[in-house]
Coordinates of C-alpha atoms in Angstrom, one line a residue:
M1 CA -31.0 24.5 0.1
Y2 CA -33.8 23.8 -2.4
Q3 CA -37.0 21.8 -2.5
W4 CA -39.1 20.3 -5.3
A5 CA -42.7 21.4 -4.8
V6 CA -45.1 18.9 -6.4
G7 CA -46.9 20.7 -9.3
S8 CA -44.8 23.8 -9.3
G9 CA -41.2 22.7 -9.4
I10 CA -38.0 23.9 -7.7
R11 CA -38.1 26.5 -4.9
K12 CA -35.7 27.9 -2.4
A13 CA -36.1 26.4 1.1
D14 CA -37.2 28.8 3.8
R15 CA -34.0 29.5 5.8
A16 CA -36.0 31.2 8.6
N17 CA -38.4 28.4 9.3
I18 CA -38.3 24.7 8.5
F19 CA -42.1 24.1 8.4
L20 CA -43.4 23.3 4.9
K21 CA -46.6 25.2 5.5
D22 CA -48.8 22.7 3.6
V23 CA -46.5 22.7 0.6
D24 CA -46.2 19.1 -0.8
I25 CA -42.6 18.5 -1.6
A26 CA -41.1 15.5 -3.4
L27 CA -39.0 13.1 -1.4
E28 CA -38.1 10.9 -4.4
G29 CA -37.7 11.4 -8.1
T30 CA -35.4 12.9 -10.7
F31 CA -36.0 16.4 -12.1
D32 CA -34.5 18.7 -14.6
V33 CA -33.3 22.2 -13.4
Q34 CA -32.0 25.0 -15.6
L35 CA -28.9 26.8 -14.1
K36 CA -28.2 30.5 -14.3
N37 CA -25.8 29.9 -17.2
G38 CA -28.5 28.2 -19.2
S39 CA -27.3 24.6 -18.9
T40 CA -29.6 21.9 -17.5
V41 CA -28.8 19.5 -14.7
Q42 CA -30.7 16.6 -13.1
V43 CA -31.4 16.8 -9.4
R44 CA -32.8 14.4 -6.8
P45 CA -34.0 14.9 -3.2
A46 CA -31.5 13.9 -0.5
Y47 CA -34.0 11.4 0.8
D48 CA -33.9 9.6 -2.6
F49 CA -30.1 9.3 -2.3
L50 CA -30.6 7.9 1.3
K51 CA -33.1 5.3 0.2
Q52 CA -30.9 4.1 -2.6
H53 CA -27.9 4.0 -0.3
L54 CA -29.8 1.9 2.3
N55 CA -31.3 -0.5 -0.3
E56 CA -28.0 -1.1 -2.0
K57 CA -25.9 -1.7 1.1
Y58 CA -27.9 -2.0 4.3
T59 CA -31.1 -4.0 4.1
P60 CA -31.6 -6.3 7.1
E61 CA -30.1 -9.2 5.1
K62 CA -27.1 -7.2 3.8
Q63 CA -26.1 -5.9 7.1
Q64 CA -25.8 -9.3 8.8
P65 CA -22.3 -10.1 7.5
I66 CA -21.1 -6.8 9.0
T67 CA -22.8 -6.9 12.4
G68 CA -23.6 -10.6 13.0
V69 CA -27.1 -9.5 13.9
H70 CA -30.0 -11.6 12.5
P71 CA -32.3 -9.7 10.0
D72 CA -35.4 -10.4 12.2
V73 CA -33.7 -8.6 15.1
I74 CA -33.1 -5.6 12.9
R75 CA -36.7 -5.6 11.8
T76 CA -38.0 -5.9 15.4
I77 CA -35.8 -2.9 16.5
A78 CA -36.9 -0.9 13.5
R79 CA -40.6 -1.5 14.3
K80 CA -40.0 -0.5 17.9
C81 CA -38.4 2.7 16.7
A82 CA -41.3 3.4 14.4
T83 CA -43.7 3.5 17.4
K84 CA -42.1 7.0 17.9
R85 CA -41.1 6.4 21.5
T86 CA -37.4 5.8 21.2
N87 CA -34.7 7.6 23.1
I88 CA -30.9 7.2 22.6
M89 CA -28.7 8.2 25.5
L90 CA -25.5 8.6 23.4
G91 CA -23.1 9.4 26.3
Y92 CA -19.5 10.0 25.4
N93 CA -18.8 6.6 23.9
A94 CA -19.4 6.4 20.2
C95 CA -17.6 9.7 19.6
K96 CA -14.3 8.2 20.9
F97 CA -14.1 5.7 18.0
Y98 CA -12.3 6.7 14.8
H99 CA -15.5 6.7 12.9
G100 CA -17.6 7.9 15.8
D101 CA -19.0 10.7 13.7
L102 CA -20.5 8.1 11.3
M103 CA -22.0 6.2 14.2
E104 CA -23.6 9.3 15.7
R105 CA -24.9 10.5 12.3
A106 CA -26.5 7.1 11.8
Q107 CA -28.2 7.0 15.2
A108 CA -29.5 10.6 14.7
L109 CA -30.8 9.7 11.2
L110 CA -32.6 6.6 12.6
L111 CA -34.5 8.7 15.1
A112 CA -35.2 11.4 12.5
V113 CA -36.8 9.2 9.9
T114 CA -38.9 7.4 12.5
G115 CA -40.3 10.6 14.0
N116 CA -38.4 10.3 17.3
W117 CA -37.3 13.9 17.6
G118 CA -38.9 16.7 19.8
K119 CA -41.4 14.6 21.7
K120 CA -41.5 13.1 25.2
G121 CA -39.7 9.8 25.4
T122 CA -37.7 10.4 22.2
G123 CA -34.5 12.0 21.0
I124 CA -30.8 11.6 21.0
R125 CA -28.7 13.3 23.6
C126 CA -25.2 13.5 24.9
W127 CA -23.3 15.3 27.6
A128 CA -23.5 19.0 27.4
S129 CA -23.0 21.9 29.8
G130 CA -24.0 25.5 30.0
M131 CA -26.7 27.8 31.5
H132 CA -24.6 29.1 34.4
D133 CA -23.5 32.1 32.3
G134 CA -22.7 34.1 35.4
A135 CA -19.7 31.9 36.1
F136 CA -18.0 33.4 33.1
I137 CA -19.6 36.9 33.1
A138 CA -18.5 37.5 36.7
V139 CA -14.8 37.0 36.0
N140 CA -14.7 38.8 32.6
K141 CA -16.6 42.0 33.3
P142 CA -14.9 45.4 34.0
G143 CA -15.6 45.2 37.8
P144 CA -18.0 43.8 40.4
G145 CA -21.6 44.7 40.7
A146 CA -24.8 44.6 38.6
A147 CA -23.9 47.8 36.6
N148 CA -20.8 46.1 35.2
T149 CA -22.9 43.0 34.4
E150 CA -25.3 45.1 32.4
I151 CA -22.4 46.4 30.4
V152 CA -21.5 42.9 29.4
L153 CA -25.1 41.8 28.8
S154 CA -25.8 44.9 26.7
G155 CA -22.6 44.4 24.7
R156 CA -23.4 40.8 23.8
D157 CA -27.0 41.6 23.1
A158 CA -26.0 44.4 20.7
A159 CA -23.5 42.1 19.0
I160 CA -26.1 39.4 18.4
A161 CA -28.7 42.0 17.2
A162 CA -26.1 43.3 14.7
F163 CA -25.5 39.8 13.4
K164 CA -29.2 39.2 13.0
Q165 CA -29.5 42.5 11.1
M166 CA -27.0 41.1 8.6
D167 CA -28.9 37.8 8.5
P168 CA -32.6 38.3 9.5
T169 CA -33.1 34.5 9.2
A170 CA -30.6 33.7 12.0
T171 CA -31.6 32.5 15.4
T172 CA -29.7 33.4 18.5
E173 CA -28.1 30.0 18.5
I174 CA -27.0 30.5 14.9
A175 CA -25.7 34.0 15.7
V176 CA -23.7 32.9 18.7
K177 CA -22.2 29.9 16.8
R178 CA -21.3 31.9 13.7
M179 CA -19.9 34.9 15.6
G180 CA -17.7 32.5 17.6
Q181 CA -16.3 31.1 14.3
M182 CA -15.8 34.5 12.7
S183 CA -13.7 36.0 15.5
E184 CA -11.3 34.3 17.8
K185 CA -11.9 37.2 20.2
L186 CA -15.4 36.0 20.7
Q187 CA -14.3 32.5 21.8
R188 CA -12.9 33.7 25.1
S189 CA -15.5 32.2 27.3
P190 CA -18.1 29.5 27.2
G191 CA -20.6 32.0 28.6
G192 CA -20.9 33.7 25.3
L193 CA -19.5 37.0 24.1
G194 CA -18.6 38.7 27.3
G195 CA -14.8 38.2 27.0
M196 CA -14.4 41.0 24.5
L197 CA -15.9 43.5 27.0
S198 CA -13.6 42.7 29.9
G199 CA -10.9 44.9 31.6
G200 CA -10.7 47.9 33.8
D201 CA -9.1 51.3 34.1
D202 CA -5.5 50.1 33.7
G203 CA -4.5 51.9 30.5
E204 CA -2.9 49.7 27.9
S205 CA -3.6 46.6 30.0
S206 CA -7.3 47.0 30.0
A207 CA -7.9 43.5 28.6
H208 CA -8.6 40.9 31.3
P209 CA -5.9 38.2 31.6
N210 CA -8.8 35.7 31.7
A211 CA -9.6 36.5 28.1
S212 CA -7.7 33.6 26.6
T213 CA -7.5 31.9 23.3
S214 CA -8.1 28.3 22.4
S215 CA -7.2 25.8 19.7
P216 CA -8.1 22.2 19.0
P217 CA -5.6 19.9 20.7
A218 CA -4.9 18.2 17.4
F219 CA -2.7 21.1 16.4
W220 CA -0.7 20.8 19.6
W221 CA -0.1 17.1 19.1
Y222 CA 0.8 17.5 15.4
W223 CA 3.3 20.3 15.7
Q224 CA 4.7 19.9 19.2
A225 CA 4.5 16.2 19.9
N226 CA 5.4 14.6 16.5
Y227 CA 2.0 13.0 16.1
Q228 CA 2.3 13.6 12.4
E229 CA 4.4 10.4 12.3
R230 CA 1.5 8.4 13.8
W231 CA -1.2 10.0 11.7
N232 CA 0.6 9.3 8.5
T233 CA 1.3 5.6 9.3
P234 CA -0.3 3.5 6.6
G235 CA -3.1 1.2 7.9
W236 CA -3.6 3.2 11.2
G237 CA -6.0 5.6 9.6
D238 CA -8.7 5.5 6.9
D239 CA -6.7 4.0 4.0
S240 CA -9.9 4.0 1.8
L241 CA -9.2 7.7 1.2
P242 CA -7.3 8.5 -2.0
R243 CA -4.8 10.8 -0.3
S244 CA -2.5 10.7 2.7
F245 CA -3.2 12.4 6.0
D246 CA -0.7 15.2 5.4
E247 CA -2.3 16.0 2.1
Y248 CA -5.6 16.7 3.8
F249 CA -4.0 18.5 6.7
N250 CA -1.9 20.8 4.6
E251 CA -4.8 21.7 2.4
A252 CA -6.9 22.7 5.4
I253 CA -4.0 24.9 6.6
S254 CA -3.3 26.4 3.2
K255 CA -7.0 27.3 2.7
G256 CA -7.1 29.1 6.1
W257 CA -9.9 26.9 7.4
W258 CA -8.4 27.0 10.9
E259 CA -6.8 30.4 10.8
G260 CA -6.3 31.7 14.3
M261 CA -7.0 28.3 15.9
D262 CA -4.0 26.3 14.4
H263 CA -1.5 27.2 17.1
P264 CA 1.0 26.9 18.6
R265 CA 2.8 26.6 15.2
P266 CA 6.2 24.9 14.8
E267 CA 8.0 28.2 14.8
D268 CA 6.5 29.2 18.1
P269 CA 7.0 26.2 20.5
P270 CA 5.6 26.6 24.0
R271 CA 8.0 27.3 26.9
V272 CA 5.8 26.9 30.0
L273 CA 3.1 24.3 30.7
I274 CA 0.8 24.8 33.6
E275 CA -1.5 21.8 34.0
C276 CA -4.6 22.6 36.1
G277 CA -7.7 20.5 36.3
G278 CA -6.3 17.8 34.0
N279 CA -3.7 15.1 33.9
M280 CA -2.0 15.3 30.5
L281 CA 0.4 12.3 30.8
R282 CA -2.5 10.0 31.6
R283 CA -5.3 11.4 29.5
T284 CA -3.3 12.0 26.3
R285 CA -3.5 9.1 23.9
G286 CA 0.1 7.8 24.0
G287 CA 0.9 9.3 27.4
K288 CA 4.5 9.3 28.4
K289 CA 5.6 7.6 25.2
A290 CA 4.1 10.4 23.2
L291 CA 5.1 13.5 25.2
L292 CA 8.1 13.0 27.4
N293 CA 10.5 12.7 24.4
T294 CA 8.8 15.4 22.2
L295 CA 6.9 18.1 24.1
W296 CA 8.7 17.9 27.4
P297 CA 12.2 18.8 26.1
K298 CA 10.8 22.0 24.5
L299 CA 9.5 23.3 27.9
D300 CA 11.6 25.4 30.3
L301 CA 9.1 24.9 33.1
I302 CA 6.3 22.4 33.9
V303 CA 3.9 23.1 36.7
S304 CA 1.1 20.8 38.0
I305 CA -1.7 22.4 40.0
D306 CA -3.4 19.5 41.8
F307 CA -4.6 18.2 45.2
R308 CA -2.5 15.0 44.7
I309 CA 0.6 14.0 42.9
S310 CA -0.8 12.8 39.6
Q311 CA 0.9 11.0 36.7
T312 CA 1.7 14.5 35.3
G313 CA 2.8 15.8 38.7
L314 CA 5.5 13.0 38.9
F315 CA 7.1 14.6 35.8
S316 CA 6.6 18.2 36.7
D317 CA 9.2 20.7 38.0
Y318 CA 6.7 22.0 40.6
V319 CA 3.5 20.7 42.1
L320 CA 1.3 23.5 43.5
P321 CA -1.1 22.1 46.1
A322 CA -4.7 22.9 45.2
A323 CA -7.7 22.8 47.5
Q324 CA -9.8 19.6 47.2
H325 CA -13.4 19.7 46.0
Y326 CA -14.9 20.0 49.5
E327 CA -12.3 22.5 50.6
K328 CA -13.8 25.3 48.5
I329 CA -17.1 26.5 47.2
G330 CA -18.2 24.9 43.9
F331 CA -21.0 24.0 41.6
H332 CA -21.7 20.7 40.0
I333 CA -21.4 20.9 36.2
P334 CA -24.8 22.2 35.0
T335 CA -26.3 20.0 32.3
P336 CA -29.7 19.6 30.6
H337 CA -29.9 16.1 32.2
L338 CA -30.6 17.8 35.6
L339 CA -31.5 21.4 34.7
N340 CA -30.4 22.5 38.1
L341 CA -27.5 24.5 39.4
T342 CA -26.3 22.4 42.3
F343 CA -24.3 24.0 45.1
S344 CA -21.3 22.4 46.9
D345 CA -20.3 24.2 50.0
K346 CA -16.9 24.3 51.6
A347 CA -16.7 21.6 54.3
A348 CA -13.2 22.1 55.5
E349 CA -10.2 24.4 55.2
P350 CA -7.6 23.4 52.6
A351 CA -4.9 21.1 54.0
G352 CA -1.4 22.4 54.6
E353 CA -0.3 25.1 52.1
A354 CA -3.1 24.3 49.6
R355 CA -5.1 27.1 48.0
N356 CA -7.9 27.4 45.6
E357 CA -7.1 28.0 41.9
W358 CA -7.9 31.7 42.0
Q359 CA -5.5 32.3 44.8
I360 CA -2.7 30.2 43.2
Y361 CA -2.9 32.1 39.9
H362 CA -3.1 35.5 41.7
A363 CA 0.1 34.6 43.6
I364 CA 1.7 33.7 40.2
F365 CA 0.7 37.1 38.8
E366 CA 2.0 38.9 41.9
K367 CA 5.4 37.1 41.6
I368 CA 5.6 38.0 37.9
A369 CA 5.0 41.6 38.6
E370 CA 7.5 41.6 41.5
R371 CA 10.3 39.9 39.3
A372 CA 9.6 42.3 36.4
S373 CA 10.0 45.3 38.7
E374 CA 13.3 43.9 40.0
R375 CA 14.5 43.6 36.5
G376 CA 13.3 47.0 35.4
L377 CA 10.7 45.6 33.0
T378 CA 7.4 47.5 32.7
A379 CA 5.4 46.0 29.9
Y380 CA 5.2 43.3 27.2
K381 CA 3.1 42.4 24.2
D382 CA 0.9 39.3 24.3
T383 CA 0.3 36.9 21.4
K384 CA -2.4 39.3 20.1
G385 CA 0.0 42.2 20.0
M386 CA -1.7 43.9 23.0
T387 CA 0.6 45.8 25.4
R388 CA 0.2 44.7 29.0
R389 CA 1.8 46.3 32.1
Y390 CA 3.3 43.8 34.5
A391 CA 2.3 45.8 37.5
A392 CA -1.3 45.8 36.4
L393 CA -1.6 42.0 36.1
P394 CA -2.6 41.0 39.7
G395 CA -5.3 43.7 39.9
A396 CA -6.7 43.1 36.5
Y397 CA -6.9 39.3 37.2
S398 CA -8.5 39.6 40.6
M399 CA -10.6 42.8 40.0
K400 CA -8.3 44.4 42.6
G401 CA -8.8 41.6 45.0
F402 CA -12.5 41.2 44.7
L403 CA -12.4 37.8 43.1
L404 CA -10.0 36.3 45.7
D405 CA -12.8 36.1 48.3
E406 CA -14.6 32.8 47.2
E407 CA -17.8 33.8 49.0
R408 CA -18.0 37.1 47.0
L409 CA -17.0 35.3 43.8
A410 CA -19.6 32.6 44.1
D411 CA -22.3 35.1 45.0
E412 CA -21.3 37.3 42.0
Q413 CA -21.5 34.4 39.7
I414 CA -25.0 33.3 40.9
R415 CA -26.3 36.9 40.8
D416 CA -24.9 37.4 37.3
S417 CA -26.7 34.2 36.1
A418 CA -29.9 35.7 37.5
L419 CA -29.3 39.0 35.7
A420 CA -28.5 37.0 32.5
G421 CA -31.9 35.4 32.9
T422 CA -30.9 31.8 33.4
L423 CA -31.7 31.7 37.1
P424 CA -34.8 33.2 38.9
M425 CA -34.3 36.8 40.0
G426 CA -33.3 37.1 43.6
T427 CA -31.2 33.9 43.5
S428 CA -28.0 34.5 45.5
L429 CA -25.4 32.5 47.5
R430 CA -27.6 32.8 50.5
T431 CA -30.7 31.4 48.9
L432 CA -28.7 28.7 47.1
R433 CA -27.0 27.7 50.3
E434 CA -30.4 27.3 51.9
K435 CA -31.9 25.1 49.2
G436 CA -28.9 23.3 47.8
H437 CA -30.0 23.7 44.2
V438 CA -32.1 25.8 42.0
R439 CA -33.7 25.1 38.6
F440 CA -32.6 27.0 35.5
I441 CA -35.3 29.0 33.7
D442 CA -33.5 29.7 30.5
W443 CA -30.6 28.3 28.4
G444 CA -28.5 31.5 28.3
L445 CA -25.9 32.0 25.5
S446 CA -23.7 28.9 25.9
P447 CA -23.6 27.2 22.5
M448 CA -23.9 23.7 24.0
A449 CA -27.0 24.8 26.0
L450 CA -28.6 26.6 23.0
A451 CA -28.2 23.5 21.0
Q452 CA -30.9 21.9 23.1
A453 CA -33.5 24.1 21.2
S454 CA -36.4 23.5 23.6
P455 CA -38.4 25.5 26.1
I456 CA -37.6 25.0 29.8
K457 CA -40.8 24.5 31.7
P458 CA -41.3 24.1 35.5
N459 CA -41.5 20.5 36.7
E460 CA -41.1 19.1 33.1
T461 CA -38.5 16.7 31.9
H462 CA -36.4 18.0 29.0
V463 CA -36.6 16.9 25.4
P464 CA -34.2 18.3 22.8
F465 CA -35.3 19.9 19.5
R466 CA -38.9 20.9 20.5
D467 CA -38.3 24.4 19.1
N468 CA -37.5 22.8 15.8
T469 CA -40.4 20.4 15.7
E470 CA -43.0 22.6 17.3
R471 CA -42.1 26.1 16.0
G472 CA -40.1 25.3 12.9
T473 CA -36.9 26.9 14.3
P474 CA -34.1 26.3 11.9
F475 CA -31.1 24.2 12.9
P476 CA -27.6 25.8 12.9
T477 CA -26.4 23.8 9.9
Y478 CA -25.4 24.8 6.4
A479 CA -28.9 23.8 5.1
R480 CA -30.7 25.1 8.2
R481 CA -32.3 21.6 8.5
A482 CA -31.4 18.4 10.2
Q483 CA -28.7 17.8 7.5
F484 CA -27.6 14.2 6.9
Y485 CA -26.3 14.8 3.4
I486 CA -22.9 16.6 3.5
D487 CA -21.7 17.5 0.0
H488 CA -18.3 18.9 1.1
E489 CA -15.7 17.7 -1.4
W490 CA -13.8 15.7 1.2
F491 CA -16.9 13.9 2.4
L492 CA -17.8 13.1 -1.2
E493 CA -14.2 11.8 -1.8
A494 CA -14.5 9.7 1.4
H495 CA -18.0 8.4 0.4
E496 CA -19.3 9.8 3.6
E497 CA -21.8 12.3 2.2
L498 CA -24.5 10.1 3.9
P499 CA -24.0 8.1 7.1
T500 CA -22.3 4.8 6.1
Y501 CA -20.4 2.0 7.6
K502 CA -16.6 1.9 7.8
P503 CA -14.6 -0.5 9.9
N504 CA -12.3 0.7 12.6
P505 CA -8.8 1.1 11.1
N506 CA -5.9 -0.9 12.6
M507 CA -4.8 1.9 15.0
G508 CA -1.6 0.6 16.5
G509 CA -0.9 -2.1 14.0
D510 CA -2.4 -5.3 12.6
Y511 CA -3.2 -7.3 15.8
P512 CA -6.1 -9.6 16.7
I513 CA -7.5 -7.8 19.7
G514 CA -9.3 -4.5 19.9
M515 CA -9.0 -2.5 23.2
T516 CA -11.9 -0.4 24.3
S517 CA -12.6 1.5 27.5
G518 CA -15.4 3.0 29.5
H519 CA -16.2 4.4 33.0
N520 CA -16.1 2.0 35.9
R521 CA -18.2 1.9 39.0
W522 CA -15.5 2.4 41.5
S523 CA -13.6 5.6 40.4
I524 CA -15.0 7.0 37.1
H525 CA -11.8 9.1 36.9
T526 CA -8.3 8.7 38.2
M527 CA -8.7 11.3 41.0
N528 CA -10.7 8.8 43.0
Q529 CA -8.6 5.7 42.3
A530 CA -6.1 6.0 45.2
N531 CA -8.8 6.6 47.8
W532 CA -8.5 3.9 50.5
V533 CA -12.3 3.3 50.6
I534 CA -12.5 3.0 46.9
L535 CA -9.6 0.6 46.8
G536 CA -11.6 -1.7 49.0
T537 CA -14.4 -2.0 46.4
H538 CA -12.4 -3.9 43.7
R539 CA -9.2 -5.9 43.3
G540 CA -7.0 -3.0 44.3
E541 CA -4.8 -2.8 41.2
P542 CA -5.3 -2.2 37.5
D543 CA -6.9 -5.0 35.5
V544 CA -8.2 -5.6 32.0
V545 CA -11.2 -7.7 31.1
V546 CA -10.5 -10.4 28.4
N547 CA -12.7 -12.9 26.7
T548 CA -12.6 -16.5 28.2
D549 CA -11.7 -18.1 24.9
D550 CA -9.0 -15.5 24.1
A551 CA -7.5 -16.1 27.5
A552 CA -7.5 -19.8 27.1
D553 CA -5.8 -19.6 23.7
R554 CA -2.9 -17.8 25.4
G555 CA -2.8 -19.9 28.5
V556 CA -4.0 -16.9 30.7
K557 CA -6.0 -17.5 33.8
D558 CA -7.9 -15.0 35.9
G559 CA -5.6 -12.9 38.0
D560 CA -2.5 -13.5 35.8
L561 CA -0.2 -10.6 35.1
I562 CA -0.3 -10.1 31.3
R563 CA 1.6 -8.0 28.8
I564 CA -0.5 -6.0 26.3
W565 CA 1.4 -4.6 23.3
N566 CA 1.2 -3.2 19.8
D567 CA 3.5 -1.2 17.5
V568 CA 3.3 1.9 19.7
S569 CA 4.2 0.6 23.1
Q570 CA 3.2 -1.9 25.9
F571 CA 1.8 -2.1 29.4
K572 CA 1.3 -4.8 32.0
S573 CA -1.9 -5.5 33.9
R574 CA -3.9 -8.2 35.7
A575 CA -6.3 -10.2 33.6
R576 CA -9.9 -10.4 34.6
V577 CA -11.3 -13.3 32.5
A578 CA -15.0 -13.0 31.7
P579 CA -17.4 -14.6 29.2
N580 CA -19.4 -11.3 28.7
V581 CA -16.6 -9.7 26.6
K582 CA -16.7 -10.1 22.9
R583 CA -14.0 -12.4 21.5
G584 CA -11.3 -10.3 20.0
Q585 CA -12.0 -7.5 22.5
L586 CA -10.1 -6.3 25.6
I587 CA -11.6 -3.7 28.0
S588 CA -9.3 -1.4 30.0
Y589 CA -11.7 0.7 32.1
N590 CA -10.9 4.3 32.6
G591 CA -9.4 5.7 35.8
W592 CA -6.2 3.8 36.6
A593 CA -3.2 6.0 37.2
G594 CA 0.0 5.3 35.3
F595 CA 2.0 4.8 38.5
Q596 CA -0.4 2.0 39.6
Y597 CA 1.0 -0.2 36.8
P598 CA 4.3 -2.0 36.5
E599 CA 6.9 0.4 35.0
W600 CA 4.5 3.3 35.5
S601 CA 3.0 2.7 32.0
G602 CA -0.8 2.4 31.7
A603 CA -3.3 1.5 29.0
N604 CA -3.0 4.9 27.3
E605 CA 0.6 4.2 26.4
I606 CA -0.5 1.9 23.5
E607 CA -3.1 4.3 22.1
P608 CA -1.8 5.9 19.0
G609 CA -4.3 8.8 19.3
M610 CA -5.4 8.8 15.6
V611 CA -7.6 11.6 14.4
K612 CA -10.0 11.2 11.5
W613 CA -8.4 12.8 8.5
I614 CA -11.4 14.6 7.2
G615 CA -12.1 16.0 10.7
F616 CA -10.0 18.9 9.5
A617 CA -12.5 19.8 6.8
G618 CA -13.7 23.4 6.5
G619 CA -14.8 26.0 4.1
Y620 CA -18.3 24.6 4.0
G621 CA -21.1 27.0 3.8
H622 CA -21.4 30.8 3.5
L623 CA -19.2 31.5 6.5
S624 CA -15.6 30.6 7.2
H625 CA -14.7 27.2 8.6
L626 CA -16.8 24.7 10.5
G627 CA -14.9 25.8 13.6
A628 CA -16.0 24.8 17.0
E629 CA -18.9 22.7 15.6
W630 CA -16.4 20.3 14.0
Q631 CA -13.1 19.5 15.5
P632 CA -10.6 16.6 15.0
V633 CA -10.7 14.5 18.1
P634 CA -8.1 11.7 19.0
A635 CA -9.7 8.3 18.8
E636 CA -9.5 6.0 21.8
R637 CA -11.8 3.0 21.2
W638 CA -10.7 -0.2 19.4
T639 CA -6.9 0.3 19.5
R640 CA -5.4 -2.8 18.0
C641 CA -3.2 -4.9 20.3
D642 CA -2.4 -8.5 21.5
F643 CA -1.7 -9.9 25.0
E644 CA 0.3 -12.8 26.6
K645 CA 1.1 -14.0 30.0
A646 CA 3.9 -11.9 31.6
E647 CA 6.6 -12.8 33.9
V648 CA 6.2 -11.5 37.4
D649 CA 9.0 -9.2 38.3

C-alpha cells in the first residue's frame, strides 16, 4: 500500500497505475514511521522480507536436502531465468496438490524477480476460458435480436461505470471481479453481468430460469457428504497450523466471508440431483465411498444426462440420452492459447431418443408445468424468494421456443459476441461455418479472460500481463500490484505470508507411496475410454505405473494385478513397472471409468479430497471476501497409499 521514496520518505502507492514514474523507492532497509495516533513503528519493504526469507531457508545449498537437486543445477536454472526469456506453462497440475497455491506463488515470484513478465517468450500461464461472451448473453437476455442484446450490454456497461465512479482507480477487470464478489446476483453467468437483466414479459416470473447461483463445492462436501470427518483427521491436513480445520472453517462462516455462497446448508439438504456434463462419482475425490452413503440417501431423485452410461449413470434413477459432440452444433472451449472461436458442426442426427441439452431441459420444464397444472399449483418461490409461475417456465427458459432451434441459438450467440466486441462485426453462423474458426479481437468481460491483461493484436502470439508492464495497469489484488506478501492473519499464522516450502501432508494415512495423476495420451478424460479404437492403443484395462525398485520390494512384476490401499479405501489395478517413476511414487493416469476396475472401484476411491484449511480465508482488503478469486479446492496429487500383489478373482 505504501512505498519508501529515497530522500523523501513514506508515500502512498498509486492505486491507479503501478509505474514508479522516475521515483526511486527503497527495496531494502528499516525505517521509522509515525502512525496517526502518534506512536512510531518500524517498517521494511516486502522485498527485504523476501530476501531474508530466501537467504535463511532457500539458498542453493539449503534447498538440496529438500529437493535432492544439486546447488549447481539451481544456479544454472536461475541464470537461464535471468536471461529474461523464461516461460512456464503451468497447466492444471500444481494446483491439484494440497500446497499447490504455494507452488504457483513461488513460480510466479521466480518469473517476476527475473523480469520474465509481459514480454514475448516469458510469463506464466494456465488454462483459462472466456471471450465468447455471446454464449451467455444470448441465453440470458429478454428476447432474441440485437435490440435485446443492447439492453444487456448497456446494463452491464452502466454497472461497471457506476462502480468506477465509486472507485476511479479501478480497471474494468477490477470492477467485474469486485462486483461479482459483492453480489451473488452478478455471478449468474461467466459472460459478465448480463444475468441480472434477463427475463421477459411473464409478470412475476420475469427472471430467467438460466439465472442460477453457485457455490464452491467444498461447502457441498462438508455439509452434505460428511467430508468434515476427513478434513479434521489429524495428519491428513496441515498440522503445522495451531488450530484445527473446523476452527478455521467455523470462523470463516461466522465472519460472513462466504455469505451467499456457503450453501446448501445442513438445514437445507438437496432433494434432486441432475448431473449434466460431468461424472460426479468418478471425478469426486473419494467417489462412491464418499457419496453413496452420505449424499445419495438425502436425494429423492438422481438423473444423469449423458451420451453413455457413466459411473454416475450406473447409480442414477434415470439416464436421459444426450446428443454426442458431433450430433449437435458446438464450439471448442475458447482459450488464450488459441485466441480463436473454433466451430464444430453437426455431423449426424442424435441416435435413438437422444436430444441436445436445451431440448432435454425444456422437456423437463414442460413436464413440471403440466404436472403443476394437474395438481392445481400455479406458482412457487425460489431460493431467492422470487415468485415464479409454473406455466411460464418453458417459455421463459426457451425464449418462447427460440432457443430450441440449435441453428438459431448458435447464430445468436455468435452475433452477440460480435455486438459485445469480442468477434469482428459481421461474424455469423454462416461466416463461421465457411471458415471454421475466427480470431477474437477483444477479451470481453469474462474475469478469466480479463485476467490476461494484454492487447490482442492480429497475427501475434499472446503474452499475459503486457498491460501491466507496458501501461502500468494495476493488478486486481489488494495492493494493486503483483502481490507476493499476504498479511492476512491466517497466512501469518501459517507462515505463508511469502511463498514457502511445505511438504505434502499424509492425505489418506501414513504410507510409503504417494499417488499422483495426470492426463494420458489415449483418452484424456473418461468419455473416450470405452471407445473401441482408443482401447486398441493401450493395454485395454486400467493400470498404474510403479517404480521398478518399489515393485521388486513387493514381489510385483509387470502386468500383475495389485491392490492399492490406504485408510480411506482400496482399489485393484494392473501394474505397469517402469524405471522413470520416482521411488515412492505411483501414477494412476486420469480417465479410467470406475466400472473398468474390479469391484467397480477406481483410483479416486482412495483420495480423501483434502482441502487446504486456509483456503477458506476471507475479509482481506477493502471489499468483502476473496470470493471467486480464492476458493478451497480438493487436493488430488500425492495421496498416501501402499500396494501389494493381489489375488486374481
